[in-house]
């Protein structure tokens, strides 16, 4: 028992040892680094300025700095056979750990206290397998613990709840992504139709459509046509950007 407890404590202390879990490290994967790939100029990263707020370094605040294109070099790094060792080595420097570091430290501290108190108040097993008496004795000394029945009863329900919540969140994300893609496709269609129909000569030669005579339209200046189409493109671009800003949090 003591050997298992000692191993668990050593592992948890090894994870929680760094005291600067909330400070950005120079070797952190979230710090902006030069990208070797030249296939895209859209690679982005968190601000490298040390005076930037810590909330902009990781978590929700860093979303606006994240890259918009996943390049081939980054995919090769992601699929590298050494990715497991690299992830273990940079575990305490990851953004996820920095976000939940307080909860991890609090849970680890409570677990260490409970294990230590129960060993001192209720006895412990030595490395040779022999049982040792409690170090702290008295009528007021009690071991700390919780019954396993509530956890056993609630585990299936909690598992189903988590599965349903996860599936629902993925469905909502997928639906939002489909609508956003549909919006982009419609704006592209609008620009294509304007380019194809605006200033087209097919309606300027008295061609009859559906049996009705179509009067000849005036010729459109190519320079004005180019300016109007460019203005339409800017309007559609501004519409998509405005919708993104409207739907995104400030």
PDB file of N, CA and C in Angstrom, residues 187 190-191 226-242:
ATOM      1  N   UNK A 187     -21.858  33.968 -51.058  1.00  0.00           N
ATOM      2  CA  UNK A 187     -21.170  35.208 -51.411  1.00  0.00           C
ATOM      3  C   UNK A 187     -20.318  35.021 -52.658  1.00  0.00           C
ATOM      4  N   UNK A 190     -22.674  35.079 -55.578  1.00  0.00           N
ATOM      5  CA  UNK A 190     -23.112  36.438 -55.873  1.00  0.00           C
ATOM      6  C   UNK A 190     -22.080  37.173 -56.722  1.00  0.00           C
ATOM      7  N   UNK A 191     -20.822  37.031 -56.378  1.00  0.00           N
ATOM      8  CA  UNK A 191     -19.778  37.689 -57.163  1.00  0.00           C
ATOM      9  C   UNK A 191     -19.647  37.078 -58.549  1.00  0.00           C
ATOM     10  N   UNK A 226     -15.588  47.603 -63.988  1.00  0.00           N
ATOM     11  CA  UNK A 226     -14.562  47.056 -63.105  1.00  0.00           C
ATOM     12  C   UNK A 226     -14.668  47.648 -61.708  1.00  0.00           C
ATOM     13  N   UNK A 227     -14.942  48.943 -61.635  1.00  0.00           N
ATOM     14  CA  UNK A 227     -15.068  49.585 -60.324  1.00  0.00           C
ATOM     15  C   UNK A 227     -16.290  49.062 -59.576  1.00  0.00           C
ATOM     16  N   UNK A 228     -17.407  48.899 -60.304  1.00  0.00           N
ATOM     17  CA  UNK A 228     -18.622  48.396 -59.646  1.00  0.00           C
ATOM     18  C   UNK A 228     -18.435  46.966 -59.141  1.00  0.00           C
ATOM     19  N   UNK A 229     -17.801  46.124 -59.948  1.00  0.00           N
ATOM     20  CA  UNK A 229     -17.576  44.741 -59.517  1.00  0.00           C
ATOM     21  C   UNK A 229     -16.616  44.686 -58.329  1.00  0.00           C
ATOM     22  N   UNK A 230     -15.625  45.544 -58.335  1.00  0.00           N
ATOM     23  CA  UNK A 230     -14.708  45.584 -57.197  1.00  0.00           C
ATOM     24  C   UNK A 230     -15.429  46.064 -55.938  1.00  0.00           C
ATOM     25  N   UNK A 231     -16.309  47.043 -56.104  1.00  0.00           N
ATOM     26  CA  UNK A 231     -17.081  47.523 -54.968  1.00  0.00           C
ATOM     27  C   UNK A 231     -17.993  46.424 -54.419  1.00  0.00           C
ATOM     28  N   UNK A 232     -18.616  45.656 -55.331  1.00  0.00           N
ATOM     29  CA  UNK A 232     -19.450  44.542 -54.884  1.00  0.00           C
ATOM     30  C   UNK A 232     -18.639  43.497 -54.133  1.00  0.00           C
ATOM     31  N   UNK A 233     -17.455  43.219 -54.607  1.00  0.00           N
ATOM     32  CA  UNK A 233     -16.590  42.259 -53.918  1.00  0.00           C
ATOM     33  C   UNK A 233     -16.231  42.751 -52.519  1.00  0.00           C
ATOM     34  N   UNK A 234     -15.954  44.042 -52.390  1.00  0.00           N
ATOM     35  CA  UNK A 234     -15.639  44.595 -51.067  1.00  0.00           C
ATOM     36  C   UNK A 234     -16.855  44.548 -50.150  1.00  0.00           C
ATOM     37  N   UNK A 235     -18.038  44.785 -50.710  1.00  0.00           N
ATOM     38  CA  UNK A 235     -19.253  44.730 -49.890  1.00  0.00           C
ATOM     39  C   UNK A 235     -19.508  43.313 -49.367  1.00  0.00           C
ATOM     40  N   UNK A 236     -19.354  42.323 -50.225  1.00  0.00           N
ATOM     41  CA  UNK A 236     -19.561  40.944 -49.779  1.00  0.00           C
ATOM     42  C   UNK A 236     -18.502  40.535 -48.757  1.00  0.00           C
ATOM     43  N   UNK A 237     -17.267  40.962 -48.975  1.00  0.00           N
ATOM     44  CA  UNK A 237     -16.212  40.680 -47.992  1.00  0.00           C
ATOM     45  C   UNK A 237     -16.529  41.334 -46.651  1.00  0.00           C
ATOM     46  N   UNK A 238     -16.987  42.594 -46.690  1.00  0.00           N
ATOM     47  CA  UNK A 238     -17.336  43.286 -45.450  1.00  0.00           C
ATOM     48  C   UNK A 238     -18.526  42.624 -44.758  1.00  0.00           C
ATOM     49  N   UNK A 239     -19.473  42.099 -45.538  1.00  0.00           N
ATOM     50  CA  UNK A 239     -20.631  41.417 -44.941  1.00  0.00           C
ATOM     51  C   UNK A 239     -20.199  40.184 -44.159  1.00  0.00           C
ATOM     52  N   UNK A 240     -19.326  39.373 -44.759  1.00  0.00           N
ATOM     53  CA  UNK A 240     -18.870  38.161 -44.075  1.00  0.00           C
ATOM     54  C   UNK A 240     -18.086  38.522 -42.824  1.00  0.00           C
ATOM     55  N   UNK A 241     -17.206  39.518 -42.935  1.00  0.00           N
ATOM     56  CA  UNK A 241     -16.421  39.930 -41.765  1.00  0.00           C
ATOM     57  C   UNK A 241     -17.314  40.505 -40.671  1.00  0.00           C
ATOM     58  N   UNK A 242     -18.303  41.279 -41.054  1.00  0.00           N
ATOM     59  CA  UNK A 242     -19.217  41.856 -40.056  1.00  0.00           C
ATOM     60  C   UNK A 242     -20.005  40.766 -39.351  1.00  0.00           C
TER      61      UNK A 242
END
